Amino acid sequence: MDKKIGNLKLKNIVFSAPMAGVSDLAFRTVCRKYGASLAYSEMISSKALFYNDKKTLEIIKSNECDRPLAVQIFGSDESIMAQTAYKALSTGADILDINMGCPAPKVVKCGDGSALLKDGLKIGRIVSAVKKAVSVPVTVKIRGGFDTVNAVETAKIIENSGADAICVHPRTREMYYSGSADWSIIKDVKNAVKIPIIGNGDIKTPQDAKKMLDETGCDFIMVGRGAQGNPFIFKQILDYLKTGSFAEVSYSERLETLLWQLDMLCADKGEHIGSQEARKHVAWYTKGLKNSAEIRYKVNNSKNMTELKSCIKEYFSAL
């Protein structure tokens, strides 16, 4: 199952996606434990890098165990993106990814993210400039289009501009995350270009992962929201692709992994911020479990991490 992006060899074909407010060092570390062969950082602003914003570099904090790592940048000024590319790689990243898919209004109104899908010439200039500025592989994450589907045309421009791989999320910007991802768009892009294609969108189970591979022929798969509170999905996918079966996760393993992630979160960001950010992770880890609304309420009203973790342990012991 060994494959490459540029000159970077990956141990398997399952990646962890870049998700704003989610894909921090603690999250990536847990995903790696369960088999993600490549993890993408949260996206960072090329303009913020240009002005040496300290908080931006904190977002992509890394360590020697966080490899291979892809750092994702966004922007629409090819000169600034090329000039700051080396800063994005300063924590030791192995891949530089360009975001051309973010649907957030605050990003789109500045002409960044998925807004770029309306301007093929600008896409080409950005990819070419960034590729020339770095020595690592360059990947680009796109959507199916902005308001209409133009992924094939966009992918050809990206390939001709020197990118090493393309990740396709097959929804338009106007769809945000509603409706179902149209995997046929991934297949069309795969058939149109020669560089590797990473399929992304609606992979919630190991069966979904295999179905995407079978239906689209993509080279890699990227799991996003399906890994929130569920890093176990990476191992389950790999097991299912290899043997046709996978093991369910026990309550004890779920608890142990959650506590480990929260410990890393606090170590990286401090207890105050860690306690605030822990709430969403607890909600994700307990989603669908018995009395999950009760634990969410207790966690959201906890005063510190010690109290928060006590609530979690009590909840899982009752299960």
PDB file of C-alpha atoms in Angstrom:
ATOM      1  CA  MET A   1       0.000   0.000   0.000  1.00  0.00           C
ATOM      2  CA  ASP A   2       3.089   2.259  -0.117  1.00  0.00           C
ATOM      3  CA  LYS A   3       2.529   5.379  -2.217  1.00  0.00           C
ATOM      4  CA  LYS A   4       4.207   8.716  -2.708  1.00  0.00           C
ATOM      5  CA  ILE A   5       3.362  12.389  -2.984  1.00  0.00           C
ATOM      6  CA  GLY A   6       6.245  13.975  -4.789  1.00  0.00           C
ATOM      7  CA  ASN A   7       9.325  12.437  -3.205  1.00  0.00           C
ATOM      8  CA  LEU A   8       7.589  11.775   0.113  1.00  0.00           C
ATOM      9  CA  LYS A   9       6.793   8.134   0.798  1.00  0.00           C
ATOM     10  CA  LEU A  10       3.712   7.412   2.915  1.00  0.00           C
ATOM     11  CA  LYS A  11       3.242   4.209   4.895  1.00  0.00           C
ATOM     12  CA  ASN A  12      -0.453   3.962   4.002  1.00  0.00           C
ATOM     13  CA  ILE A  13      -3.156   5.816   2.089  1.00  0.00           C
ATOM     14  CA  VAL A  14      -5.235   7.234   4.958  1.00  0.00           C
ATOM     15  CA  PHE A  15      -4.758  10.880   5.992  1.00  0.00           C
ATOM     16  CA  SER A  16      -6.072  13.199   8.689  1.00  0.00           C
ATOM     17  CA  ALA A  17      -7.676  16.350   7.256  1.00  0.00           C
ATOM     18  CA  PRO A  18      -6.967  20.011   7.985  1.00  0.00           C
ATOM     19  CA  MET A  19      -9.819  21.318  10.161  1.00  0.00           C
ATOM     20  CA  ALA A  20      -9.877  24.797  11.649  1.00  0.00           C
ATOM     21  CA  GLY A  21     -10.082  24.699  15.427  1.00  0.00           C
ATOM     22  CA  VAL A  22      -9.626  20.925  15.466  1.00  0.00           C
ATOM     23  CA  SER A  23      -6.399  19.718  13.828  1.00  0.00           C
ATOM     24  CA  ASP A  24      -3.979  20.867  16.511  1.00  0.00           C
ATOM     25  CA  LEU A  25      -0.936  18.942  17.719  1.00  0.00           C
ATOM     26  CA  ALA A  26      -2.875  16.885  20.281  1.00  0.00           C
ATOM     27  CA  PHE A  27      -5.508  15.861  17.728  1.00  0.00           C
ATOM     28  CA  ARG A  28      -2.888  14.988  15.117  1.00  0.00           C
ATOM     29  CA  THR A  29      -0.916  12.925  17.638  1.00  0.00           C
ATOM     30  CA  VAL A  30      -3.945  10.810  18.506  1.00  0.00           C
ATOM     31  CA  CYS A  31      -4.832  10.315  14.835  1.00  0.00           C
ATOM     32  CA  ARG A  32      -1.268   9.173  14.137  1.00  0.00           C
ATOM     33  CA  LYS A  33      -1.424   6.627  16.975  1.00  0.00           C
ATOM     34  CA  TYR A  34      -4.350   4.970  15.231  1.00  0.00           C
ATOM     35  CA  GLY A  35      -2.755   4.899  11.796  1.00  0.00           C
ATOM     36  CA  ALA A  36      -3.071   8.212   9.932  1.00  0.00           C
ATOM     37  CA  SER A  37       0.056   8.223   7.767  1.00  0.00           C
ATOM     38  CA  LEU A  38      -0.084  11.950   7.038  1.00  0.00           C
ATOM     39  CA  ALA A  39      -1.665  14.677   9.159  1.00  0.00           C
ATOM     40  CA  TYR A  40      -2.584  18.160   7.954  1.00  0.00           C
ATOM     41  CA  SER A  41      -2.452  21.193  10.229  1.00  0.00           C
ATOM     42  CA  GLU A  42      -5.171  23.767  10.666  1.00  0.00           C
ATOM     43  CA  MET A  43      -4.992  26.356   7.904  1.00  0.00           C
ATOM     44  CA  ILE A  44      -2.952  29.486   8.533  1.00  0.00           C
ATOM     45  CA  SER A  45      -2.990  32.863   6.825  1.00  0.00           C
ATOM     46  CA  SER A  46      -0.134  33.738   4.491  1.00  0.00           C
ATOM     47  CA  LYS A  47      -0.707  37.410   5.293  1.00  0.00           C
ATOM     48  CA  ALA A  48      -0.420  36.701   9.019  1.00  0.00           C
ATOM     49  CA  LEU A  49       2.890  34.973   8.328  1.00  0.00           C
ATOM     50  CA  PHE A  50       4.003  37.959   6.280  1.00  0.00           C
ATOM     51  CA  TYR A  51       3.430  40.231   9.273  1.00  0.00           C
ATOM     52  CA  ASN A  52       5.100  37.748  11.665  1.00  0.00           C
ATOM     53  CA  ASP A  53       1.989  37.095  13.730  1.00  0.00           C
ATOM     54  CA  LYS A  54       3.104  34.948  16.675  1.00  0.00           C
ATOM     55  CA  LYS A  55      -0.309  33.339  17.208  1.00  0.00           C
ATOM     56  CA  THR A  56      -0.224  31.972  13.669  1.00  0.00           C
ATOM     57  CA  LEU A  57       2.938  29.972  14.280  1.00  0.00           C
ATOM     58  CA  GLU A  58       1.399  28.670  17.511  1.00  0.00           C
ATOM     59  CA  ILE A  59      -1.375  27.128  15.430  1.00  0.00           C
ATOM     60  CA  ILE A  60       1.126  24.905  13.621  1.00  0.00           C
ATOM     61  CA  LYS A  61       3.163  23.993  16.691  1.00  0.00           C
ATOM     62  CA  SER A  62       4.763  20.600  16.098  1.00  0.00           C
ATOM     63  CA  ASN A  63       7.366  18.166  17.448  1.00  0.00           C
ATOM     64  CA  GLU A  64       9.645  15.397  16.219  1.00  0.00           C
ATOM     65  CA  CYS A  65       6.856  12.799  16.520  1.00  0.00           C
ATOM     66  CA  ASP A  66       4.494  14.846  14.365  1.00  0.00           C
ATOM     67  CA  ARG A  67       5.771  13.529  11.051  1.00  0.00           C
ATOM     68  CA  PRO A  68       5.127  13.500   8.220  1.00  0.00           C
ATOM     69  CA  LEU A  69       3.245  16.795   8.527  1.00  0.00           C
ATOM     70  CA  ALA A  70       1.484  18.933   5.941  1.00  0.00           C
ATOM     71  CA  VAL A  71       0.940  22.598   6.779  1.00  0.00           C
ATOM     72  CA  GLN A  72      -1.949  24.312   5.031  1.00  0.00           C
ATOM     73  CA  ILE A  73      -1.806  27.979   4.050  1.00  0.00           C
ATOM     74  CA  PHE A  74      -4.469  30.223   2.577  1.00  0.00           C
ATOM     75  CA  GLY A  75      -4.397  33.511   0.723  1.00  0.00           C
ATOM     76  CA  SER A  76      -4.869  35.019  -2.713  1.00  0.00           C
ATOM     77  CA  ASP A  77      -1.704  37.073  -3.219  1.00  0.00           C
ATOM     78  CA  GLU A  78       0.781  34.790  -4.952  1.00  0.00           C
ATOM     79  CA  SER A  79       3.726  37.017  -4.077  1.00  0.00           C
ATOM     80  CA  ILE A  80       2.984  36.982  -0.345  1.00  0.00           C
ATOM     81  CA  MET A  81       2.257  33.257  -0.393  1.00  0.00           C
ATOM     82  CA  ALA A  82       5.560  32.524  -2.101  1.00  0.00           C
ATOM     83  CA  GLN A  83       7.514  34.850   0.204  1.00  0.00           C
ATOM     84  CA  THR A  84       6.089  33.313   3.377  1.00  0.00           C
ATOM     85  CA  ALA A  85       6.093  29.662   2.335  1.00  0.00           C
ATOM     86  CA  TYR A  86       9.356  28.977   4.168  1.00  0.00           C
ATOM     87  CA  LYS A  87       7.832  30.286   7.411  1.00  0.00           C
ATOM     88  CA  ALA A  88       4.954  27.838   7.086  1.00  0.00           C
ATOM     89  CA  LEU A  89       7.532  25.063   6.895  1.00  0.00           C
ATOM     90  CA  SER A  90       9.546  26.328   9.868  1.00  0.00           C
ATOM     91  CA  THR A  91       8.233  23.684  12.269  1.00  0.00           C
ATOM     92  CA  GLY A  92       9.586  20.933  10.033  1.00  0.00           C
ATOM     93  CA  ALA A  93       6.614  20.252   7.763  1.00  0.00           C
ATOM     94  CA  ASP A  94       7.119  17.789   4.919  1.00  0.00           C
ATOM     95  CA  ILE A  95       4.358  19.091   2.624  1.00  0.00           C
ATOM     96  CA  LEU A  96       2.935  22.543   1.930  1.00  0.00           C
ATOM     97  CA  ASP A  97      -0.775  22.535   1.173  1.00  0.00           C
ATOM     98  CA  ILE A  98      -2.704  25.421  -0.402  1.00  0.00           C
ATOM     99  CA  ASN A  99      -6.296  25.877   0.693  1.00  0.00           C
ATOM    100  CA  MET A 100      -8.663  26.583  -2.175  1.00  0.00           C
ATOM    101  CA  GLY A 101     -11.728  25.075  -0.568  1.00  0.00           C
ATOM    102  CA  CYS A 102     -12.610  26.873   2.672  1.00  0.00           C
ATOM    103  CA  PRO A 103     -16.248  28.033   2.425  1.00  0.00           C
ATOM    104  CA  ALA A 104     -16.235  30.361   5.466  1.00  0.00           C
ATOM    105  CA  PRO A 105     -17.681  33.801   4.596  1.00  0.00           C
ATOM    106  CA  LYS A 106     -14.845  35.674   6.348  1.00  0.00           C
ATOM    107  CA  VAL A 107     -12.338  33.825   4.147  1.00  0.00           C
ATOM    108  CA  VAL A 108     -14.307  34.006   0.907  1.00  0.00           C
ATOM    109  CA  LYS A 109     -15.038  37.738   1.161  1.00  0.00           C
ATOM    110  CA  CYS A 110     -11.283  38.391   1.061  1.00  0.00           C
ATOM    111  CA  GLY A 111     -10.961  36.381  -2.143  1.00  0.00           C
ATOM    112  CA  ASP A 112      -9.304  33.460  -0.376  1.00  0.00           C
ATOM    113  CA  GLY A 113     -10.243  29.791   0.078  1.00  0.00           C
ATOM    114  CA  SER A 114     -12.979  28.588  -2.242  1.00  0.00           C
ATOM    115  CA  ALA A 115     -13.325  32.061  -3.784  1.00  0.00           C
ATOM    116  CA  LEU A 116     -10.244  31.180  -5.841  1.00  0.00           C
ATOM    117  CA  LEU A 117     -12.247  28.521  -7.675  1.00  0.00           C
ATOM    118  CA  LYS A 118     -13.777  31.344  -9.728  1.00  0.00           C
ATOM    119  CA  ASP A 119     -10.400  32.459 -11.112  1.00  0.00           C
ATOM    120  CA  GLY A 120      -8.379  29.827 -12.933  1.00  0.00           C
ATOM    121  CA  LEU A 121      -5.607  32.243 -13.909  1.00  0.00           C
ATOM    122  CA  LYS A 122      -5.015  33.234 -10.304  1.00  0.00           C
ATOM    123  CA  ILE A 123      -5.020  29.584  -9.240  1.00  0.00           C
ATOM    124  CA  GLY A 124      -2.256  28.887 -11.731  1.00  0.00           C
ATOM    125  CA  ARG A 125      -0.167  31.845 -10.596  1.00  0.00           C
ATOM    126  CA  ILE A 126      -0.466  30.903  -6.914  1.00  0.00           C
ATOM    127  CA  VAL A 127       0.428  27.247  -7.373  1.00  0.00           C
ATOM    128  CA  SER A 128       3.347  28.058  -9.661  1.00  0.00           C
ATOM    129  CA  ALA A 129       4.744  30.722  -7.313  1.00  0.00           C
ATOM    130  CA  VAL A 130       4.487  28.562  -4.200  1.00  0.00           C
ATOM    131  CA  LYS A 131       5.934  25.512  -5.937  1.00  0.00           C
ATOM    132  CA  LYS A 132       8.985  27.503  -7.043  1.00  0.00           C
ATOM    133  CA  ALA A 133       9.486  28.847  -3.509  1.00  0.00           C
ATOM    134  CA  VAL A 134       9.795  25.513  -1.663  1.00  0.00           C
ATOM    135  CA  SER A 135      11.643  22.229  -2.004  1.00  0.00           C
ATOM    136  CA  VAL A 136       8.927  20.062  -0.424  1.00  0.00           C
ATOM    137  CA  PRO A 137       5.905  18.631  -2.266  1.00  0.00           C
ATOM    138  CA  VAL A 138       3.000  21.041  -2.772  1.00  0.00           C
ATOM    139  CA  THR A 139      -0.594  19.867  -2.562  1.00  0.00           C
ATOM    140  CA  VAL A 140      -3.812  21.797  -3.167  1.00  0.00           C
ATOM    141  CA  LYS A 141      -7.188  21.223  -1.517  1.00  0.00           C
ATOM    142  CA  ILE A 142     -10.180  22.190  -3.633  1.00  0.00           C
ATOM    143  CA  ARG A 143     -13.940  21.826  -3.686  1.00  0.00           C
ATOM    144  CA  GLY A 144     -16.050  20.708  -6.605  1.00  0.00           C
ATOM    145  CA  GLY A 145     -16.490  24.352  -7.538  1.00  0.00           C
ATOM    146  CA  PHE A 146     -17.838  27.608  -6.155  1.00  0.00           C
ATOM    147  CA  ASP A 147     -21.485  27.635  -7.218  1.00  0.00           C
ATOM    148  CA  THR A 148     -21.152  25.273 -10.171  1.00  0.00           C
ATOM    149  CA  VAL A 149     -18.895  22.254 -10.610  1.00  0.00           C
ATOM    150  CA  ASN A 150     -15.595  23.004 -12.374  1.00  0.00           C
ATOM    151  CA  ALA A 151     -13.250  20.649 -10.523  1.00  0.00           C
ATOM    152  CA  VAL A 152     -11.792  19.006 -13.636  1.00  0.00           C
ATOM    153  CA  GLU A 153     -10.824  22.327 -15.206  1.00  0.00           C
ATOM    154  CA  THR A 154      -9.375  23.522 -11.903  1.00  0.00           C
ATOM    155  CA  ALA A 155      -7.431  20.300 -11.386  1.00  0.00           C
ATOM    156  CA  LYS A 156      -5.830  20.529 -14.824  1.00  0.00           C
ATOM    157  CA  ILE A 157      -4.647  24.064 -14.083  1.00  0.00           C
ATOM    158  CA  ILE A 158      -3.232  22.951 -10.732  1.00  0.00           C
ATOM    159  CA  GLU A 159      -1.422  20.002 -12.297  1.00  0.00           C
ATOM    160  CA  ASN A 160       0.026  22.118 -15.117  1.00  0.00           C
ATOM    161  CA  SER A 161       1.235  24.644 -12.540  1.00  0.00           C
ATOM    162  CA  GLY A 162       3.412  22.055 -10.822  1.00  0.00           C
ATOM    163  CA  ALA A 163       1.435  20.719  -7.848  1.00  0.00           C
ATOM    164  CA  ASP A 164       2.311  17.236  -6.615  1.00  0.00           C
ATOM    165  CA  ALA A 165      -1.203  16.160  -5.569  1.00  0.00           C
ATOM    166  CA  ILE A 166      -4.767  17.443  -5.308  1.00  0.00           C
ATOM    167  CA  CYS A 167      -7.305  16.812  -2.572  1.00  0.00           C
ATOM    168  CA  VAL A 168     -10.901  16.995  -3.771  1.00  0.00           C
ATOM    169  CA  HIS A 169     -13.875  17.666  -1.501  1.00  0.00           C
ATOM    170  CA  PRO A 170     -16.778  17.103  -3.902  1.00  0.00           C
ATOM    171  CA  ARG A 171     -19.195  19.748  -2.673  1.00  0.00           C
ATOM    172  CA  THR A 172     -19.457  23.265  -4.083  1.00  0.00           C
ATOM    173  CA  ARG A 173     -18.801  26.224  -1.833  1.00  0.00           C
ATOM    174  CA  GLU A 174     -22.505  27.074  -1.881  1.00  0.00           C
ATOM    175  CA  MET A 175     -23.283  23.655  -0.394  1.00  0.00           C
ATOM    176  CA  TYR A 176     -20.962  24.234   2.574  1.00  0.00           C
ATOM    177  CA  TYR A 177     -21.278  20.836   4.329  1.00  0.00           C
ATOM    178  CA  SER A 178     -24.923  20.181   3.495  1.00  0.00           C
ATOM    179  CA  GLY A 179     -26.261  17.429   1.288  1.00  0.00           C
ATOM    180  CA  SER A 180     -24.170  14.484   0.195  1.00  0.00           C
ATOM    181  CA  ALA A 181     -20.679  14.612  -1.267  1.00  0.00           C
ATOM    182  CA  ASP A 182     -20.777  13.710  -4.962  1.00  0.00           C
ATOM    183  CA  TRP A 183     -17.919  11.252  -5.250  1.00  0.00           C
ATOM    184  CA  SER A 184     -18.285  11.111  -9.045  1.00  0.00           C
ATOM    185  CA  ILE A 185     -16.520  14.495  -9.069  1.00  0.00           C
ATOM    186  CA  ILE A 186     -13.470  12.847  -7.469  1.00  0.00           C
ATOM    187  CA  LYS A 187     -13.584  10.125 -10.120  1.00  0.00           C
ATOM    188  CA  ASP A 188     -13.760  12.693 -12.928  1.00  0.00           C
ATOM    189  CA  VAL A 189     -10.745  14.551 -11.555  1.00  0.00           C
ATOM    190  CA  LYS A 190      -8.799  11.315 -11.103  1.00  0.00           C
ATOM    191  CA  ASN A 191      -9.444  10.416 -14.728  1.00  0.00           C
ATOM    192  CA  ALA A 192      -8.416  13.878 -15.935  1.00  0.00           C
ATOM    193  CA  VAL A 193      -4.983  14.286 -14.339  1.00  0.00           C
ATOM    194  CA  LYS A 194      -1.881  12.192 -13.722  1.00  0.00           C
ATOM    195  CA  ILE A 195      -0.820  13.447 -10.268  1.00  0.00           C
ATOM    196  CA  PRO A 196      -2.189  11.679  -7.160  1.00  0.00           C
ATOM    197  CA  ILE A 197      -5.718  12.475  -6.033  1.00  0.00           C
ATOM    198  CA  ILE A 198      -6.806  12.522  -2.387  1.00  0.00           C
ATOM    199  CA  GLY A 199     -10.501  11.843  -1.905  1.00  0.00           C
ATOM    200  CA  ASN A 200     -12.285  13.679   0.901  1.00  0.00           C
ATOM    201  CA  GLY A 201     -15.897  13.993   2.009  1.00  0.00           C
ATOM    202  CA  ASP A 202     -18.416  11.908   3.967  1.00  0.00           C
ATOM    203  CA  ILE A 203     -16.042   9.178   5.123  1.00  0.00           C
ATOM    204  CA  LYS A 204     -17.734   8.251   8.378  1.00  0.00           C
ATOM    205  CA  THR A 205     -17.111   4.497   8.471  1.00  0.00           C
ATOM    206  CA  PRO A 206     -14.520   2.005   7.185  1.00  0.00           C
ATOM    207  CA  GLN A 207     -17.088   0.892   4.629  1.00  0.00           C
ATOM    208  CA  ASP A 208     -17.322   4.459   3.326  1.00  0.00           C
ATOM    209  CA  ALA A 209     -13.560   4.539   2.835  1.00  0.00           C
ATOM    210  CA  LYS A 210     -13.510   1.371   0.768  1.00  0.00           C
ATOM    211  CA  LYS A 211     -16.512   2.512  -1.241  1.00  0.00           C
ATOM    212  CA  MET A 212     -14.802   5.796  -2.103  1.00  0.00           C
ATOM    213  CA  LEU A 213     -11.654   3.990  -3.235  1.00  0.00           C
ATOM    214  CA  ASP A 214     -13.671   1.544  -5.323  1.00  0.00           C
ATOM    215  CA  GLU A 215     -15.948   4.158  -6.892  1.00  0.00           C
ATOM    216  CA  THR A 216     -13.420   6.899  -7.599  1.00  0.00           C
ATOM    217  CA  GLY A 217     -10.045   5.208  -8.015  1.00  0.00           C
ATOM    218  CA  CYS A 218      -8.460   7.929  -5.870  1.00  0.00           C
ATOM    219  CA  ASP A 219      -4.933   7.314  -4.610  1.00  0.00           C
ATOM    220  CA  PHE A 220      -5.433   8.413  -1.003  1.00  0.00           C
ATOM    221  CA  ILE A 221      -8.338   9.134   1.298  1.00  0.00           C
ATOM    222  CA  MET A 222      -8.626  11.948   3.807  1.00  0.00           C
ATOM    223  CA  VAL A 223     -10.849  11.737   6.881  1.00  0.00           C
ATOM    224  CA  GLY A 224     -12.142  14.976   8.350  1.00  0.00           C
ATOM    225  CA  ARG A 225     -15.253  15.264  10.503  1.00  0.00           C
ATOM    226  CA  GLY A 226     -15.464  11.476  10.726  1.00  0.00           C
ATOM    227  CA  ALA A 227     -12.382  11.544  12.967  1.00  0.00           C
ATOM    228  CA  GLN A 228     -13.735  14.103  15.429  1.00  0.00           C
ATOM    229  CA  GLY A 229     -13.984  12.200  18.697  1.00  0.00           C
ATOM    230  CA  ASN A 230     -13.234   9.089  16.682  1.00  0.00           C
ATOM    231  CA  PRO A 231      -9.512   8.775  15.889  1.00  0.00           C
ATOM    232  CA  PHE A 232     -10.083   5.021  15.992  1.00  0.00           C
ATOM    233  CA  ILE A 233     -11.521   5.263  12.473  1.00  0.00           C
ATOM    234  CA  PHE A 234      -8.024   5.268  10.961  1.00  0.00           C
ATOM    235  CA  LYS A 235      -7.144   1.845  12.355  1.00  0.00           C
ATOM    236  CA  GLN A 236     -10.606   0.556  11.522  1.00  0.00           C
ATOM    237  CA  ILE A 237     -10.243   1.687   7.907  1.00  0.00           C
ATOM    238  CA  LEU A 238      -6.818   0.096   7.538  1.00  0.00           C
ATOM    239  CA  ASP A 239      -8.042  -3.150   9.095  1.00  0.00           C
ATOM    240  CA  TYR A 240     -11.128  -3.200   6.895  1.00  0.00           C
ATOM    241  CA  LEU A 241      -9.140  -2.580   3.707  1.00  0.00           C
ATOM    242  CA  LYS A 242      -6.749  -5.383   4.642  1.00  0.00           C
ATOM    243  CA  THR A 243      -9.070  -8.028   6.135  1.00  0.00           C
ATOM    244  CA  GLY A 244     -12.657  -6.971   5.426  1.00  0.00           C
ATOM    245  CA  SER A 245     -13.423  -6.551   9.120  1.00  0.00           C
ATOM    246  CA  PHE A 246     -12.609  -4.245  12.022  1.00  0.00           C
ATOM    247  CA  ALA A 247     -13.047  -4.138  15.796  1.00  0.00           C
ATOM    248  CA  GLU A 248     -15.407  -1.833  17.645  1.00  0.00           C
ATOM    249  CA  VAL A 249     -13.899   0.483  20.256  1.00  0.00           C
ATOM    250  CA  SER A 250     -14.399  -0.341  23.931  1.00  0.00           C
ATOM    251  CA  TYR A 251     -15.534   2.257  26.460  1.00  0.00           C
ATOM    252  CA  SER A 252     -12.243   1.874  28.314  1.00  0.00           C
ATOM    253  CA  GLU A 253     -10.167   2.609  25.211  1.00  0.00           C
ATOM    254  CA  ARG A 254     -12.390   5.543  24.327  1.00  0.00           C
ATOM    255  CA  LEU A 255     -11.927   6.983  27.835  1.00  0.00           C
ATOM    256  CA  GLU A 256      -8.176   6.370  27.901  1.00  0.00           C
ATOM    257  CA  THR A 257      -7.686   8.019  24.511  1.00  0.00           C
ATOM    258  CA  LEU A 258      -9.842  11.011  25.389  1.00  0.00           C
ATOM    259  CA  LEU A 259      -7.950  11.643  28.627  1.00  0.00           C
ATOM    260  CA  TRP A 260      -4.630  11.315  26.817  1.00  0.00           C
ATOM    261  CA  GLN A 261      -5.712  13.845  24.207  1.00  0.00           C
ATOM    262  CA  LEU A 262      -6.868  16.282  26.898  1.00  0.00           C
ATOM    263  CA  ASP A 263      -3.534  15.941  28.731  1.00  0.00           C
ATOM    264  CA  MET A 264      -1.687  16.825  25.532  1.00  0.00           C
ATOM    265  CA  LEU A 265      -4.084  19.685  24.862  1.00  0.00           C
ATOM    266  CA  CYS A 266      -3.311  21.221  28.258  1.00  0.00           C
ATOM    267  CA  ALA A 267       0.414  20.637  27.870  1.00  0.00           C
ATOM    268  CA  ASP A 268       0.400  22.504  24.549  1.00  0.00           C
ATOM    269  CA  LYS A 269      -2.030  25.321  25.320  1.00  0.00           C
ATOM    270  CA  GLY A 270      -2.230  25.598  29.091  1.00  0.00           C
ATOM    271  CA  GLU A 271      -5.014  24.425  31.392  1.00  0.00           C
ATOM    272  CA  HIS A 272      -7.356  27.380  30.870  1.00  0.00           C
ATOM    273  CA  ILE A 273      -7.472  27.168  27.075  1.00  0.00           C
ATOM    274  CA  GLY A 274      -7.233  23.371  27.223  1.00  0.00           C
ATOM    275  CA  SER A 275     -10.293  23.170  29.481  1.00  0.00           C
ATOM    276  CA  GLN A 276     -12.289  25.402  27.141  1.00  0.00           C
ATOM    277  CA  GLU A 277     -11.339  23.462  24.022  1.00  0.00           C
ATOM    278  CA  ALA A 278     -11.846  20.101  25.769  1.00  0.00           C
ATOM    279  CA  ARG A 279     -15.610  20.609  25.799  1.00  0.00           C
ATOM    280  CA  LYS A 280     -16.097  20.080  22.073  1.00  0.00           C
ATOM    281  CA  HIS A 281     -13.855  17.005  22.099  1.00  0.00           C
ATOM    282  CA  VAL A 282     -15.819  15.450  24.971  1.00  0.00           C
ATOM    283  CA  ALA A 283     -19.028  16.095  23.030  1.00  0.00           C
ATOM    284  CA  TRP A 284     -17.580  14.344  19.980  1.00  0.00           C
ATOM    285  CA  TYR A 285     -16.180  11.369  21.919  1.00  0.00           C
ATOM    286  CA  THR A 286     -19.533  10.780  23.644  1.00  0.00           C
ATOM    287  CA  LYS A 287     -21.832  11.501  20.705  1.00  0.00           C
ATOM    288  CA  GLY A 288     -24.445   8.785  20.385  1.00  0.00           C
ATOM    289  CA  LEU A 289     -23.652   7.226  23.762  1.00  0.00           C
ATOM    290  CA  LYS A 290     -26.176   6.865  26.581  1.00  0.00           C
ATOM    291  CA  ASN A 291     -26.872  10.060  28.534  1.00  0.00           C
ATOM    292  CA  SER A 292     -24.396  12.044  26.441  1.00  0.00           C
ATOM    293  CA  ALA A 293     -26.395  15.239  26.956  1.00  0.00           C
ATOM    294  CA  GLU A 294     -25.822  14.922  30.688  1.00  0.00           C
ATOM    295  CA  ILE A 295     -22.053  14.655  30.398  1.00  0.00           C
ATOM    296  CA  ARG A 296     -21.968  17.602  27.995  1.00  0.00           C
ATOM    297  CA  TYR A 297     -23.833  19.707  30.530  1.00  0.00           C
ATOM    298  CA  LYS A 298     -21.483  18.749  33.359  1.00  0.00           C
ATOM    299  CA  VAL A 299     -18.372  19.309  31.298  1.00  0.00           C
ATOM    300  CA  ASN A 300     -19.576  22.681  30.038  1.00  0.00           C
ATOM    301  CA  ASN A 301     -20.105  23.774  33.644  1.00  0.00           C
ATOM    302  CA  SER A 302     -16.881  22.376  35.082  1.00  0.00           C
ATOM    303  CA  LYS A 303     -14.530  24.899  36.698  1.00  0.00           C
ATOM    304  CA  ASN A 304     -11.175  23.377  35.723  1.00  0.00           C
ATOM    305  CA  MET A 305      -9.557  20.408  34.013  1.00  0.00           C
ATOM    306  CA  THR A 306      -9.437  18.322  37.196  1.00  0.00           C
ATOM    307  CA  GLU A 307     -13.188  18.660  37.649  1.00  0.00           C
ATOM    308  CA  LEU A 308     -13.776  18.102  33.934  1.00  0.00           C
ATOM    309  CA  LYS A 309     -11.772  14.869  33.894  1.00  0.00           C
ATOM    310  CA  SER A 310     -13.531  13.662  37.041  1.00  0.00           C
ATOM    311  CA  CYS A 311     -16.884  14.110  35.284  1.00  0.00           C
ATOM    312  CA  ILE A 312     -15.640  12.152  32.300  1.00  0.00           C
ATOM    313  CA  LYS A 313     -14.352   9.253  34.395  1.00  0.00           C
ATOM    314  CA  GLU A 314     -17.596   9.075  36.349  1.00  0.00           C
ATOM    315  CA  TYR A 315     -19.608   9.077  33.134  1.00  0.00           C
ATOM    316  CA  PHE A 316     -17.637   6.257  31.499  1.00  0.00           C
ATOM    317  CA  SER A 317     -17.630   4.149  34.665  1.00  0.00           C
ATOM    318  CA  ALA A 318     -21.433   4.299  34.628  1.00  0.00           C
ATOM    319  CA  LEU A 319     -21.455   3.031  31.044  1.00  0.00           C
TER     320      LEU A 319
END
